mmCIF file of C-alpha atoms in Angstrom:
data_model
loop_
_atom_site.group_PDB
_atom_site.id
_atom_site.type_symbol
_atom_site.label_atom_id
_atom_site.label_comp_id
_atom_site.label_asym_id
_atom_site.label_seq_id
_atom_site.Cartn_x
_atom_site.Cartn_y
_atom_site.Cartn_z
ATOM 1 C CA UNK Q 942 -0.198 0.297 0.112
ATOM 2 C CA UNK Q 943 1.234 3.000 -0.939
ATOM 3 C CA UNK Q 944 2.537 5.665 1.599
ATOM 4 C CA UNK Q 945 -0.355 8.983 1.466
ATOM 5 C CA UNK Q 946 1.662 12.438 0.925
ATOM 6 C CA UNK Q 947 0.816 15.076 3.454
ATOM 7 C CA UNK Q 948 -1.026 18.486 1.755
ATOM 8 C CA UNK Q 949 1.813 20.490 0.583
ATOM 9 C CA UNK Q 950 4.302 17.877 -0.684
ATOM 10 C CA UNK Q 951 4.706 16.805 -3.980
ATOM 11 C CA UNK Q 952 1.954 15.109 -5.151
ATOM 12 C CA UNK Q 953 2.733 11.043 -6.418
ATOM 13 C CA UNK Q 954 0.191 10.256 -9.089
ATOM 14 C CA UNK Q 955 -2.193 8.466 -8.429
ATOM 15 C CA UNK Q 956 -1.614 9.289 -4.614
ATOM 16 C CA UNK Q 957 -4.588 11.939 -4.219
ATOM 17 C CA UNK Q 958 -7.735 10.731 -4.939
ATOM 18 C CA UNK Q 959 -6.024 7.902 -2.232
ATOM 19 C CA UNK Q 960 -6.103 10.862 -0.204
ATOM 20 C CA UNK Q 961 -9.168 11.605 -0.591
ATOM 21 C CA UNK Q 962 -11.342 8.354 -0.080
ATOM 22 C CA UNK Q 963 -9.045 8.148 3.157
ATOM 23 C CA UNK Q 964 -10.088 11.759 4.201
ATOM 24 C CA UNK Q 965 -13.631 11.022 3.453
ATOM 25 C CA UNK Q 966 -14.105 8.257 5.388
ATOM 26 C CA UNK Q 967 -12.310 9.546 8.718
ATOM 27 C CA UNK Q 968 -15.221 12.516 8.027
ATOM 28 C CA UNK Q 969 -17.990 10.192 8.019
ATOM 29 C CA UNK Q 970 -16.799 7.846 10.856
ATOM 30 C CA UNK Q 971 -16.528 11.553 12.795
ATOM 31 C CA UNK Q 972 -19.767 12.229 12.374
ATOM 32 C CA UNK Q 973 -20.596 9.861 14.756
ATOM 33 C CA UNK Q 974 -19.893 11.116 17.981
ATOM 34 C CA UNK Q 975 -19.185 8.033 19.905
ATOM 35 C CA UNK Q 976 -16.073 8.456 17.506
ATOM 36 C CA UNK Q 977 -15.561 11.592 17.514
ATOM 37 C CA UNK Q 978 -14.756 11.242 21.158
ATOM 38 C CA UNK Q 979 -13.734 7.595 22.189
ATOM 39 C CA UNK Q 980 -15.864 7.489 25.778
ATOM 40 C CA UNK Q 981 -16.020 3.557 25.645
ATOM 41 C CA UNK Q 982 -12.659 2.341 28.311
ATOM 42 C CA UNK Q 983 -12.518 -0.880 26.250
ATOM 43 C CA UNK Q 984 -10.767 -1.695 23.070
ATOM 44 C CA UNK Q 985 -13.631 -4.489 21.734
ATOM 45 C CA UNK Q 986 -16.323 -1.918 22.456
ATOM 46 C CA UNK Q 987 -14.746 0.892 20.126
ATOM 47 C CA UNK Q 988 -14.162 -1.562 17.604
ATOM 48 C CA UNK Q 989 -17.922 -2.281 17.569
ATOM 49 C CA UNK Q 990 -18.821 1.013 17.421
ATOM 50 C CA UNK Q 991 -16.381 1.617 14.770
ATOM 51 C CA UNK Q 992 -17.514 -1.688 12.371
ATOM 52 C CA UNK Q 993 -21.664 -0.440 13.453
ATOM 53 C CA UNK Q 994 -20.212 3.254 11.743
ATOM 54 C CA UNK Q 995 -19.224 1.421 9.258
ATOM 55 C CA UNK Q 996 -21.930 -0.354 8.200
ATOM 56 C CA UNK Q 997 -24.275 2.470 8.638
ATOM 57 C CA UNK Q 998 -22.110 4.204 6.053
ATOM 58 C CA UNK Q 999 -22.231 1.568 3.716
ATOM 59 C CA UNK Q 1000 -26.069 1.224 4.246
ATOM 60 C CA UNK Q 1001 -26.704 5.033 3.381
ATOM 61 C CA UNK Q 1002 -24.344 5.028 0.563
ATOM 62 C CA UNK Q 1003 -26.108 2.164 -1.283
ATOM 63 C CA UNK Q 1004 -29.742 3.092 -0.504
ATOM 64 C CA UNK Q 1005 -28.489 6.924 -1.687
ATOM 65 C CA UNK Q 1006 -27.714 4.844 -4.974
ATOM 66 C CA UNK Q 1007 -30.480 3.268 -5.256
ATOM 67 C CA UNK Q 1008 -29.069 -0.773 -5.224
#
């Protein structure tokens, strides 16, 4: 997996698209308050909420496209 170049660094061909996908995913995950501020002490609970949020994001995207 290629390393994502930092903002302002010389862009390697194709990494800009990958950077956009990563930043967009983080923005979508931070819509969920429990993930933006980690309240859970147990790693398993945080992982479960991360999985749930990812599932909801995928479901919303599929619902929007009509698939």
